[in-house]
PDB file of C-alpha atoms in Angstrom:
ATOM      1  CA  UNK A   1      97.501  96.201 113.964  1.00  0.00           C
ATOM      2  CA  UNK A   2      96.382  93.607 111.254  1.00  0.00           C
ATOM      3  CA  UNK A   3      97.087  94.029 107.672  1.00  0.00           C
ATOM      4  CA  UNK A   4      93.667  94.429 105.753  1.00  0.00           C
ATOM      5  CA  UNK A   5      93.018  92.560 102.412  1.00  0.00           C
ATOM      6  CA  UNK A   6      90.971  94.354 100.802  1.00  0.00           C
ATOM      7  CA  UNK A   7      91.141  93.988  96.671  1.00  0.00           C
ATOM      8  CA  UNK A   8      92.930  90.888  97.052  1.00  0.00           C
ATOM      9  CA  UNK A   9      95.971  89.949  98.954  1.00  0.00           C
ATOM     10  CA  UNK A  10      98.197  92.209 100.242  1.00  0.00           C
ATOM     11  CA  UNK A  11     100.997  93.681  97.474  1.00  0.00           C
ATOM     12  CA  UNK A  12      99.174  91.871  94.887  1.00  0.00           C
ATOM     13  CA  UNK A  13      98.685  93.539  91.551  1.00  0.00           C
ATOM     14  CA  UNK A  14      96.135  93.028  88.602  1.00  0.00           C
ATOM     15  CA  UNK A  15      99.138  93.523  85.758  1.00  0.00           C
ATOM     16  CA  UNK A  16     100.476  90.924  83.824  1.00  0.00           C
ATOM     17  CA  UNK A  17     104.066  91.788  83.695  1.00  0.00           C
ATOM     18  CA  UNK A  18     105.516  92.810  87.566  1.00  0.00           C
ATOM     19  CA  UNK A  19     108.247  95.414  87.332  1.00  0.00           C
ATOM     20  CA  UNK A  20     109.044  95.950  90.974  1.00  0.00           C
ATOM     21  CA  UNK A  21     108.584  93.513  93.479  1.00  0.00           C
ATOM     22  CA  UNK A  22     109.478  94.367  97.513  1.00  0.00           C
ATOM     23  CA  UNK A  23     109.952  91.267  99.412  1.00  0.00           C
ATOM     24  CA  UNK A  24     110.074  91.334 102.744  1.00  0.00           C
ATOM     25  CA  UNK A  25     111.684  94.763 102.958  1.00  0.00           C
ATOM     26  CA  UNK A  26     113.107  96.266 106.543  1.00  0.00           C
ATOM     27  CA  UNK A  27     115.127  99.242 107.038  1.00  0.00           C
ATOM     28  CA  UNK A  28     116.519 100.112 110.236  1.00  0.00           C
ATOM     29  CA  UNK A  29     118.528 103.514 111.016  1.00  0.00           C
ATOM     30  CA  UNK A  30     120.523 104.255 114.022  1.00  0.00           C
ATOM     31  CA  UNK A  31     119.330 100.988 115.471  1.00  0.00           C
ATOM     32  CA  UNK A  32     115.482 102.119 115.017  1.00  0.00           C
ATOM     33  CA  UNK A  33     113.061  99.735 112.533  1.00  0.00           C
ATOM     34  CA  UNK A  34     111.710 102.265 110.595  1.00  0.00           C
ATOM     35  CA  UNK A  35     110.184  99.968 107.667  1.00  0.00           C
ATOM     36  CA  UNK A  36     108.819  96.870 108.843  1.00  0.00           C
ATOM     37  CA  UNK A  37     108.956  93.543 106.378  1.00  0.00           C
ATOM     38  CA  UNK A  38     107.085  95.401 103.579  1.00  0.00           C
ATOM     39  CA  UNK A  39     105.948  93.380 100.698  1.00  0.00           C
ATOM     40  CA  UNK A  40     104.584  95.160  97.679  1.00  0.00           C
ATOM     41  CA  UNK A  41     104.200  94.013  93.742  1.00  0.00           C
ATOM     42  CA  UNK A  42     103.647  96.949  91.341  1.00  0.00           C
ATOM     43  CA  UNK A  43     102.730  95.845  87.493  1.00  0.00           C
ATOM     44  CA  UNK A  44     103.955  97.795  84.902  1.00  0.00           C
ATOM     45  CA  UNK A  45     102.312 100.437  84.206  1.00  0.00           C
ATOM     46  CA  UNK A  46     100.463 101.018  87.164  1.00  0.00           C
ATOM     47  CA  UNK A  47      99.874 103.884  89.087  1.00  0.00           C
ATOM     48  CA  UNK A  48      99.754 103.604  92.831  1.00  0.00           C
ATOM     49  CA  UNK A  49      99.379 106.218  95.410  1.00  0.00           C
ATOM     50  CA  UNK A  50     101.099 105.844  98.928  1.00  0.00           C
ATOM     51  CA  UNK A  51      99.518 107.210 102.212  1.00  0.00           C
ATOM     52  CA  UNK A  52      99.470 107.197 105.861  1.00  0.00           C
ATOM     53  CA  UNK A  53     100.258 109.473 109.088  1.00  0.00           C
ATOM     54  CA  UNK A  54     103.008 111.398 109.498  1.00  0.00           C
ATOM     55  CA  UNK A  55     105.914 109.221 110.563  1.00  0.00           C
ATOM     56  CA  UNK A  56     104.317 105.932 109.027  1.00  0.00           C
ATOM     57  CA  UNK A  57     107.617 105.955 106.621  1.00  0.00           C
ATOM     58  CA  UNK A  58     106.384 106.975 103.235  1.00  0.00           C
ATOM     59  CA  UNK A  59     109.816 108.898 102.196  1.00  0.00           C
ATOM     60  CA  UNK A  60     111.309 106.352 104.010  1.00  0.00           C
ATOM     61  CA  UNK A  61     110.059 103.912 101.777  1.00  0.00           C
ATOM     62  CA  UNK A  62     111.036 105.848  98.478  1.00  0.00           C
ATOM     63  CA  UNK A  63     114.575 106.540  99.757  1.00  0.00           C
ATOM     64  CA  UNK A  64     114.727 102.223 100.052  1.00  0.00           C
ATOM     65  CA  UNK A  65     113.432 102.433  96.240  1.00  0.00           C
ATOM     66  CA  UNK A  66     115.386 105.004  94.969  1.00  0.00           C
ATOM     67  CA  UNK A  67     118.965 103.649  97.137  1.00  0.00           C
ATOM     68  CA  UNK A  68     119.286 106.503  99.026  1.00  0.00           C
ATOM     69  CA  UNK A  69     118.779 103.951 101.516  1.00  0.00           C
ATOM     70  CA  UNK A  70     119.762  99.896 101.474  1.00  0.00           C
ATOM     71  CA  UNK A  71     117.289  97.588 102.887  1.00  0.00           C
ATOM     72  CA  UNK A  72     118.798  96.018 106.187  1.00  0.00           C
ATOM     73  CA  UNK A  73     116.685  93.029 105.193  1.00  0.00           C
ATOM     74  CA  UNK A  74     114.413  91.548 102.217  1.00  0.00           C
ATOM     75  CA  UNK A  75     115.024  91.934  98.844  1.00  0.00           C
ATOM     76  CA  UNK A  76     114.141  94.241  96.027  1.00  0.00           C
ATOM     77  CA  UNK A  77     113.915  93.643  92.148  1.00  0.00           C
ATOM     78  CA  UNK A  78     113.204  95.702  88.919  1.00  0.00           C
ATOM     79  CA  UNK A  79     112.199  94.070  85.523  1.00  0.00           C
ATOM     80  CA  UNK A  80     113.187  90.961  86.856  1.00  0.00           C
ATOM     81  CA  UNK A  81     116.750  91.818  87.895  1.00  0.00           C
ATOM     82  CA  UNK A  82     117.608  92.247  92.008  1.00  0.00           C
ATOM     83  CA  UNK A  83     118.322  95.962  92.727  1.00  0.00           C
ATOM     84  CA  UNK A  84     118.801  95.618  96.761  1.00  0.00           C
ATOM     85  CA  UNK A  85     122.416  96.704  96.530  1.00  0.00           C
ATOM     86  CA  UNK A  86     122.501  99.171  94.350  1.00  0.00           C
ATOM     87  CA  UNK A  87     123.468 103.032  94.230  1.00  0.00           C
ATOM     88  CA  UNK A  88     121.080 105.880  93.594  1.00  0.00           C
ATOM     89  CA  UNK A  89     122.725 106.536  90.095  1.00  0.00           C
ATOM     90  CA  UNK A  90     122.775 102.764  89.246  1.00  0.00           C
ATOM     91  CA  UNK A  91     118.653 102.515  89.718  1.00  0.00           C
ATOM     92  CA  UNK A  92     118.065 106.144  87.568  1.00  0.00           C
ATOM     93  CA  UNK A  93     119.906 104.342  85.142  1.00  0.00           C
ATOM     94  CA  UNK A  94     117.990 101.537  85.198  1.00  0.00           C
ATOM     95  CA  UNK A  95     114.796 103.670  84.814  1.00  0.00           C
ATOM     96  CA  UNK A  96     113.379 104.416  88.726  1.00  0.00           C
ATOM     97  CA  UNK A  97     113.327 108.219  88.631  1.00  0.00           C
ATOM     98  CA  UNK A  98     112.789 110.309  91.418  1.00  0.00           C
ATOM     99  CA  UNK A  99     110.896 113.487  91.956  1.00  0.00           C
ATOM    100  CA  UNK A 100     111.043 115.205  95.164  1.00  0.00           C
ATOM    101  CA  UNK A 101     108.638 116.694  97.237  1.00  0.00           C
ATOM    102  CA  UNK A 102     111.636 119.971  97.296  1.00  0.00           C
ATOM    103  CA  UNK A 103     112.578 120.542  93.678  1.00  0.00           C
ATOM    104  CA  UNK A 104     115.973 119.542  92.798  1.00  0.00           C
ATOM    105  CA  UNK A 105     116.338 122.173  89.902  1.00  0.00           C
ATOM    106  CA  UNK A 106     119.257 124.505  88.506  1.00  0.00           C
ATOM    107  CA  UNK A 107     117.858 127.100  89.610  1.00  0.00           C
ATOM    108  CA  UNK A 108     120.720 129.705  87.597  1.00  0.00           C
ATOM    109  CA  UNK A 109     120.746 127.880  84.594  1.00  0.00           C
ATOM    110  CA  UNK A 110     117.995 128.054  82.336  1.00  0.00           C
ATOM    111  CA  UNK A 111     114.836 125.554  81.792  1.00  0.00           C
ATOM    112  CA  UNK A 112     116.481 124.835  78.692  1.00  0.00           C
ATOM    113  CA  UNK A 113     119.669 124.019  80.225  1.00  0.00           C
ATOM    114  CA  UNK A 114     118.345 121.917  82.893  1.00  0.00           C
ATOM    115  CA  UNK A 115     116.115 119.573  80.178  1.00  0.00           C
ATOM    116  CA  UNK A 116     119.139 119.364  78.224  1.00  0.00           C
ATOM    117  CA  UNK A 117     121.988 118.224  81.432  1.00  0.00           C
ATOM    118  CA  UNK A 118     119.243 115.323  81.983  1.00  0.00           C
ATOM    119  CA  UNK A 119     118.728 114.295  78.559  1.00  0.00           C
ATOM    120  CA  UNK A 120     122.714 114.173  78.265  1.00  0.00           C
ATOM    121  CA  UNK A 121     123.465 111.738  80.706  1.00  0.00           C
ATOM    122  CA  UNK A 122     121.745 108.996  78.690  1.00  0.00           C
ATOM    123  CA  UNK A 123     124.943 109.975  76.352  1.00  0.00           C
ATOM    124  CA  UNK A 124     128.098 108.661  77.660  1.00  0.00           C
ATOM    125  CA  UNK A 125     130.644 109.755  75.689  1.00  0.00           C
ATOM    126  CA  UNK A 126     133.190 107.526  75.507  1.00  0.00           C
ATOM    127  CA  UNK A 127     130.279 104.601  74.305  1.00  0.00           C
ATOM    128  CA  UNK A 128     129.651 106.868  70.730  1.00  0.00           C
ATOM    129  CA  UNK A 129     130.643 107.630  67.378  1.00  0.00           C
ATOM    130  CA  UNK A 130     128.484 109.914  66.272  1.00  0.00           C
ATOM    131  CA  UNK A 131     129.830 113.626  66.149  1.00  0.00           C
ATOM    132  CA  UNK A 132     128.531 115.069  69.297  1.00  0.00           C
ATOM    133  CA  UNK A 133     127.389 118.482  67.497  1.00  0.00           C
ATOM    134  CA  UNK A 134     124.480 115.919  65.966  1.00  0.00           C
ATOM    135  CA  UNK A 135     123.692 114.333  69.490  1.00  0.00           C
ATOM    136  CA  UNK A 136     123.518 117.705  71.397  1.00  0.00           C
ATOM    137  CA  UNK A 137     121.115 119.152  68.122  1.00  0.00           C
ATOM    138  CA  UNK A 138     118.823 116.388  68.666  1.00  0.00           C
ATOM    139  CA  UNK A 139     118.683 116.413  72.738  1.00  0.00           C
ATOM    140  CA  UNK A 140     117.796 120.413  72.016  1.00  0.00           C
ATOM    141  CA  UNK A 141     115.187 119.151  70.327  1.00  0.00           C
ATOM    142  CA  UNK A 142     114.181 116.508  72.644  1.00  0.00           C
ATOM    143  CA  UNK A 143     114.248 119.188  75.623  1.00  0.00           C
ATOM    144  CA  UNK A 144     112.102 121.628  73.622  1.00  0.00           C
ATOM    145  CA  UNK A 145     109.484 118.543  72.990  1.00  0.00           C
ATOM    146  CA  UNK A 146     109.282 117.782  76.254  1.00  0.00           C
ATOM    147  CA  UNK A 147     108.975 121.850  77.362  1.00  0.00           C
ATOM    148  CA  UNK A 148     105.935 121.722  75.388  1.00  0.00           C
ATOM    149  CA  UNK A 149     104.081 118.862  76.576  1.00  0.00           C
ATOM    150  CA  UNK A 150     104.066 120.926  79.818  1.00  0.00           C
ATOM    151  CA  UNK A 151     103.448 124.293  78.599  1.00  0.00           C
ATOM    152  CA  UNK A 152     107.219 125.810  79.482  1.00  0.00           C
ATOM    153  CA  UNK A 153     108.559 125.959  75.944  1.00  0.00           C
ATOM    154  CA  UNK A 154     108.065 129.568  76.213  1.00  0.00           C
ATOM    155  CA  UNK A 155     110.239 129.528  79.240  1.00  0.00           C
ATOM    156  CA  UNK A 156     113.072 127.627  77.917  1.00  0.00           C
ATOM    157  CA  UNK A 157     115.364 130.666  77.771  1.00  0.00           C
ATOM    158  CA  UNK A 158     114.498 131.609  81.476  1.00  0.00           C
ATOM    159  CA  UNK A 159     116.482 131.170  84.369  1.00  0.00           C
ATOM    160  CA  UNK A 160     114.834 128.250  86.289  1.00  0.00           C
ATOM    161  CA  UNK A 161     114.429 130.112  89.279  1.00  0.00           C
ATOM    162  CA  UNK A 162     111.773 132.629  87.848  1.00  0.00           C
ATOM    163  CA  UNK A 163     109.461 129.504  87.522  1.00  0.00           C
ATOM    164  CA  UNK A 164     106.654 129.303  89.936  1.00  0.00           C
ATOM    165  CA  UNK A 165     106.317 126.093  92.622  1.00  0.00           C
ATOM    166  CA  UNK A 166     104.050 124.306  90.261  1.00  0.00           C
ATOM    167  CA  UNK A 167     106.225 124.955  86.977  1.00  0.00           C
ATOM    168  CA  UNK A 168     109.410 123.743  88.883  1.00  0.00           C
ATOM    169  CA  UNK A 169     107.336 120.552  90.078  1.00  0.00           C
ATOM    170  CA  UNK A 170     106.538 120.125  86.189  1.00  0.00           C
ATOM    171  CA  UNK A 171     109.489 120.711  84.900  1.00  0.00           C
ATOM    172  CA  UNK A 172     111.160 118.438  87.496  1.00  0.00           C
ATOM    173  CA  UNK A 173     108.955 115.538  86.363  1.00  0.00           C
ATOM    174  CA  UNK A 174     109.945 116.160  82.594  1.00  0.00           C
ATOM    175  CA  UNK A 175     113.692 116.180  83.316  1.00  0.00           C
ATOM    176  CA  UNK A 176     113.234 112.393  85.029  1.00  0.00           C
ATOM    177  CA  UNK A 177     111.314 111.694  81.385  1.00  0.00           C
ATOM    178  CA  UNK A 178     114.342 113.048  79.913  1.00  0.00           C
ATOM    179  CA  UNK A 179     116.743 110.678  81.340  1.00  0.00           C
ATOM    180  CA  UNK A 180     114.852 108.083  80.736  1.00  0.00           C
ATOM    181  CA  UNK A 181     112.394 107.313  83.692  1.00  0.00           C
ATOM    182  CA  UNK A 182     110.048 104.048  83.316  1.00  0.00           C
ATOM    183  CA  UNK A 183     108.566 104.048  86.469  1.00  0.00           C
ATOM    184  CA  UNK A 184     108.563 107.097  88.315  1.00  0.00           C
ATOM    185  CA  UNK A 185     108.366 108.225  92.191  1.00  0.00           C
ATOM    186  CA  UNK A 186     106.196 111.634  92.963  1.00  0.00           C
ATOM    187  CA  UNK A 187     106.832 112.189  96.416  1.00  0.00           C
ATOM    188  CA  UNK A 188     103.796 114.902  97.360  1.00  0.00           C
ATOM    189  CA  UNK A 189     103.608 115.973  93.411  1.00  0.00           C
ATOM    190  CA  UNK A 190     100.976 118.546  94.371  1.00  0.00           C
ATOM    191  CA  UNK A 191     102.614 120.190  97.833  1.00  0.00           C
ATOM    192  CA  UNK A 192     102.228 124.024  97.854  1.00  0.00           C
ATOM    193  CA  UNK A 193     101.108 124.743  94.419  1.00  0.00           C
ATOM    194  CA  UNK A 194      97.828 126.492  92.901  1.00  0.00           C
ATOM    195  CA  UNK A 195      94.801 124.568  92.317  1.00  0.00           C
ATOM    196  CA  UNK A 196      95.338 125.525  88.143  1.00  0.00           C
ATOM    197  CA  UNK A 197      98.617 124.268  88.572  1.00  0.00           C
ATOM    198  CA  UNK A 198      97.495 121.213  90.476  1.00  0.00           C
ATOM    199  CA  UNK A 199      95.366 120.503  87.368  1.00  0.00           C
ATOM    200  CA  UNK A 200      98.530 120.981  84.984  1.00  0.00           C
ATOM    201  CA  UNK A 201      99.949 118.125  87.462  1.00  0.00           C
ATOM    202  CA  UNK A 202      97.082 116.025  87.031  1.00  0.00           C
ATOM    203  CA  UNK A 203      97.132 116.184  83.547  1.00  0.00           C
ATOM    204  CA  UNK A 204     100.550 115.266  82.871  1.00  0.00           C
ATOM    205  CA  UNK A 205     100.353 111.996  85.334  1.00  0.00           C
ATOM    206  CA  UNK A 206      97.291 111.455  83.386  1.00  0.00           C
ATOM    207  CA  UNK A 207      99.931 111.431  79.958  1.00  0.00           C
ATOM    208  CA  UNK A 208     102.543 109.874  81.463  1.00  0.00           C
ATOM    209  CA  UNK A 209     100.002 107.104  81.953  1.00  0.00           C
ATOM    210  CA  UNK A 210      98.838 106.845  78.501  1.00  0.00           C
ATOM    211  CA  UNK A 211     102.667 106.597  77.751  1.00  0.00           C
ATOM    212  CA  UNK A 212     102.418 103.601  79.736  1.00  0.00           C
ATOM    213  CA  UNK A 213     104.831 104.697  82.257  1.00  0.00           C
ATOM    214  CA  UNK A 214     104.364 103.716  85.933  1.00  0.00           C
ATOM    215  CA  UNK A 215     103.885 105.869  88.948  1.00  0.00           C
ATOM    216  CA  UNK A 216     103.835 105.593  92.617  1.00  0.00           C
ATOM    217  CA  UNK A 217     103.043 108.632  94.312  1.00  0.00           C
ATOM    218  CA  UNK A 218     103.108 109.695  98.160  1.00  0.00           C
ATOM    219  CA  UNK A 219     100.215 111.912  98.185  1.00  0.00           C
ATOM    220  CA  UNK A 220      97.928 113.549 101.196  1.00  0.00           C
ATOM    221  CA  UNK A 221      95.279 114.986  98.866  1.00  0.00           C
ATOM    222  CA  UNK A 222      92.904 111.736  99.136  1.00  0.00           C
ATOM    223  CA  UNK A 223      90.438 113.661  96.274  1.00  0.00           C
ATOM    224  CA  UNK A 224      93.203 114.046  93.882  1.00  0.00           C
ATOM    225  CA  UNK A 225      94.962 110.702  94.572  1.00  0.00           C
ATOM    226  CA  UNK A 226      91.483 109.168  93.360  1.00  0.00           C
ATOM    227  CA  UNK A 227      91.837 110.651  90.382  1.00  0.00           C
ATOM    228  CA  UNK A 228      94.706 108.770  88.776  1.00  0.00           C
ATOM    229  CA  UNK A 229      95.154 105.621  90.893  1.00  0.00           C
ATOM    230  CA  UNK A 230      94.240 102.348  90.582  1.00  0.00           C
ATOM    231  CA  UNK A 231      95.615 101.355  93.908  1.00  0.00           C
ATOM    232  CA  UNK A 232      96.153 102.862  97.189  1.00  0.00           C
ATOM    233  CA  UNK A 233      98.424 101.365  99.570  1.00  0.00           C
ATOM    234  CA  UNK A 234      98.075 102.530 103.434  1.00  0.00           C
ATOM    235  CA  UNK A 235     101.076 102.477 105.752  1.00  0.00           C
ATOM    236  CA  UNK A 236     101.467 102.525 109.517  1.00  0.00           C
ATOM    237  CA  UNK A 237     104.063 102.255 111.646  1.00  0.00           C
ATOM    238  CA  UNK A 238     106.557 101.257 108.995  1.00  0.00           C
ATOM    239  CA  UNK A 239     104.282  98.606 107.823  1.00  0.00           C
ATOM    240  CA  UNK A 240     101.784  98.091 104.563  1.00  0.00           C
ATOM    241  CA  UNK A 241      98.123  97.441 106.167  1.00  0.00           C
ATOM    242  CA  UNK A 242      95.875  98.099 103.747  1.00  0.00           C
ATOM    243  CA  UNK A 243      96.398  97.386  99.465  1.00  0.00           C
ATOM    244  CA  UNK A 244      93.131  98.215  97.196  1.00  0.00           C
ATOM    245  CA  UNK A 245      91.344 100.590  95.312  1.00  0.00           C
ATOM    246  CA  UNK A 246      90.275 104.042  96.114  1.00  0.00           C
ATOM    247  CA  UNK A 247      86.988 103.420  96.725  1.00  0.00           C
ATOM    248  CA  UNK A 248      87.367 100.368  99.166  1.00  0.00           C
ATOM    249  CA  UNK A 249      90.420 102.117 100.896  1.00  0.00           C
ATOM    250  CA  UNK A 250      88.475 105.373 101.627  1.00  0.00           C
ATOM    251  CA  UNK A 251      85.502 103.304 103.195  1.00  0.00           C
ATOM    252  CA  UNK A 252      87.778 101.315 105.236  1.00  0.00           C
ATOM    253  CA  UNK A 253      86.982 101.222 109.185  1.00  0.00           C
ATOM    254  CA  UNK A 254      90.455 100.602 109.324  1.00  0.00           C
ATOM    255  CA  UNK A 255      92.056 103.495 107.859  1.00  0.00           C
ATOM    256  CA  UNK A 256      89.797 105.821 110.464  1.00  0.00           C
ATOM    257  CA  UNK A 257      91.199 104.300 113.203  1.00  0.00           C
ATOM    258  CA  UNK A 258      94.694 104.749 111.793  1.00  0.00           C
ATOM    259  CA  UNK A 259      94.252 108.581 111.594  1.00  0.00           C
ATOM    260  CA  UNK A 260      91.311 109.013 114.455  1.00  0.00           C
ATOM    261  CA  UNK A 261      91.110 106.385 116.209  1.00  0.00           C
ATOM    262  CA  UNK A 262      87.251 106.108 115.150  1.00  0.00           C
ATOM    263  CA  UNK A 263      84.788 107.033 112.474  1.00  0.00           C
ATOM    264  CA  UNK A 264      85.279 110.189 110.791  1.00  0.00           C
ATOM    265  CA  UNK A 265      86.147 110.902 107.246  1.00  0.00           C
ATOM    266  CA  UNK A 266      90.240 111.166 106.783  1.00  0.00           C
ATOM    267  CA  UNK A 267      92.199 114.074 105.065  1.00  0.00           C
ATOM    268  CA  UNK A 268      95.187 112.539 104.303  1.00  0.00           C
TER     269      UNK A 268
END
C-alpha cells in the first residue's frame, strides 16, 4: 500500500527547529522486518499522535526511539546530534523520556520517594561541590512542585501503590519531567483509566505543551488524540502511510481501508 501525502510530504513538519529526525529507519528481530524504512521529522515542540492496527509496530517504533531497540538500518538524530547507537540510559539523558503504557513505578516506596530517585539522577555525585544536604532540600522541593501540578501533593507521603491507574499514569509522566524529559513518549497515556482521570491526562499534555515540551503519543482514542495533536501519523505494516492533521487523517479513504477494508468510521 502507497504512502498518502496528505498535509504535505510525508515526515515533514511545520516547526522551525527539527529535534528528531528518523531517516530511513528498519528494524528487524529474529530475522522478521518489523519497521519498514520509516522516515519521520518531528519539530520541537510538537505534539504528534501515533496510530494504526494492532501489529502495525507502534511500540515497536518507540522501543527504536527510546534504544530499547537499535535500528538494523537508517539513522536517527536528536537536536542535531546522531543517536542510532545509543543505550536507553544514554537517550533519557539526553532528554527522550519514556512513559509506558504499564507503569514503571515504586510501587513500596512513597510518591515522594519516587519524584525524588528521578529528580536525583540529574545529580551525579562525583560532578558537584555543593553539600549534598542543599541539593537533596531543593529536589524535595522540586518533587513537591511537580506533585502539585498534578494534584498528588497530598499523596506524597503514600506508598505508590495505593494510587489509582490514572494517578500512577500521572505521576509516571511527572517523574520523566523530573529527570529532565524534552520530548516525551506516551505510549497509550489514557489505557484503563476513568474518564475524570482521562481529563487530568489531558490537561497535563495540554501544560506540558505550553512548557514547550514535545510529545509523541501512541494513542487508540481517535476523539482524545484530536484534542492535543497537531499531527497524526498512521502506520501499517511497519511502515508510515499517512502524515497530517486530525481532521484530514480521520477523513482519509485510506485509513478505512487500513482498519476495514472499506468505508466506515475507525475506532482506533
Amino acid at each position: 500500500m502507497g504512502s498518502e501525502k496528505v498535509n504535505g510530504a510525508i515526515g515533514q513538519t511545520s516547526k522551525d527547529k527539527e529535534l528528531l529526525v528518523l531517516s530511513n529507519v528498519s528494524l528487524s528481530i529474529s530475522g522478521l522486518e518489523i519497521l519498514k524504512d520509516i522516515s519521520l521529522v518531528v519539530g520541537e515542540g510538537e505534539t504528534v499522535g501515533i496510530i494504526g492496527p494492532n501489529g502495525s509496530g507502534k511500540t515497536t517504533l518507540f522501543n527504536c526511539l527510546s534504544g530499547f531497540h537499535l535500528a538494523s538500518k537508517g539513522s536517527l538524530s536528536f537536536r542535531g546530534e546522531n543517536i542510532t547507537s545509543l543505550k536507553p540510559s544514554d537517550r533519557a539523558r539526553r532528554g527522550i523520556g519514556r512513559v509506558f503504557q504499564s507503569p514503571g513505578i515504586f510501587r513500596e516506596m512513597t510518591v515522594l520517594e519516587n519524584m525524588v530517585t528521578a529528580i536525583e539522577g540529574r545529580y551525579p555525585l562525583f560532578r558537584t561541590f555543593v553539600p549534598w544536604a542543599n541539593i537533596h532540600s531543593s529536589i524535595k522541593g522540586e518533587a513537591m512542585s511537580l506533585l502539585r501540578e498534578v494534584t498528588l501533593e497530598s499523596k506524597a507521603l503514600h506508598k505508590a501503590a495505593s494510587l489509582s491507574g490514572g494517578q500512577l499514569r500521572l505521576l509516571e509522566i511527572v517523574r520523566a519531567l523530573g529527570f529532565g524529559a524534552e520530548l516525551l513518549l506516551l505510549d497509550e497515556p489514557t489505557a484503563g483509566v476513568s474518564p475524570k482521570m482521562k481529563e487530568q491526562v489531558s490537561t497535563l499534555i495540554e501544560r506540558l505543551r505550553s512548557m514547550g515540551k514535545t510529545i509523541i503519543a501512541i494513542e487508540h482514542d481517535i476523539e482524545f488524540i484530536q484534542l492535543f495533536c497537531e499531527r497524526i501519523v498512521v502506520l501499517d505494516s511497519g511502515r508510515v502511510v499517512m502524515d497530517g492533521s486530525p481532521s484530514e487523517i480521520r477523513k482519509s479513504s485510506q485509513l478505512q481501508e487500513i482498519y476495514f477494508g472499506g468505508a466506515r468510521e475507525p475506532r482506533v
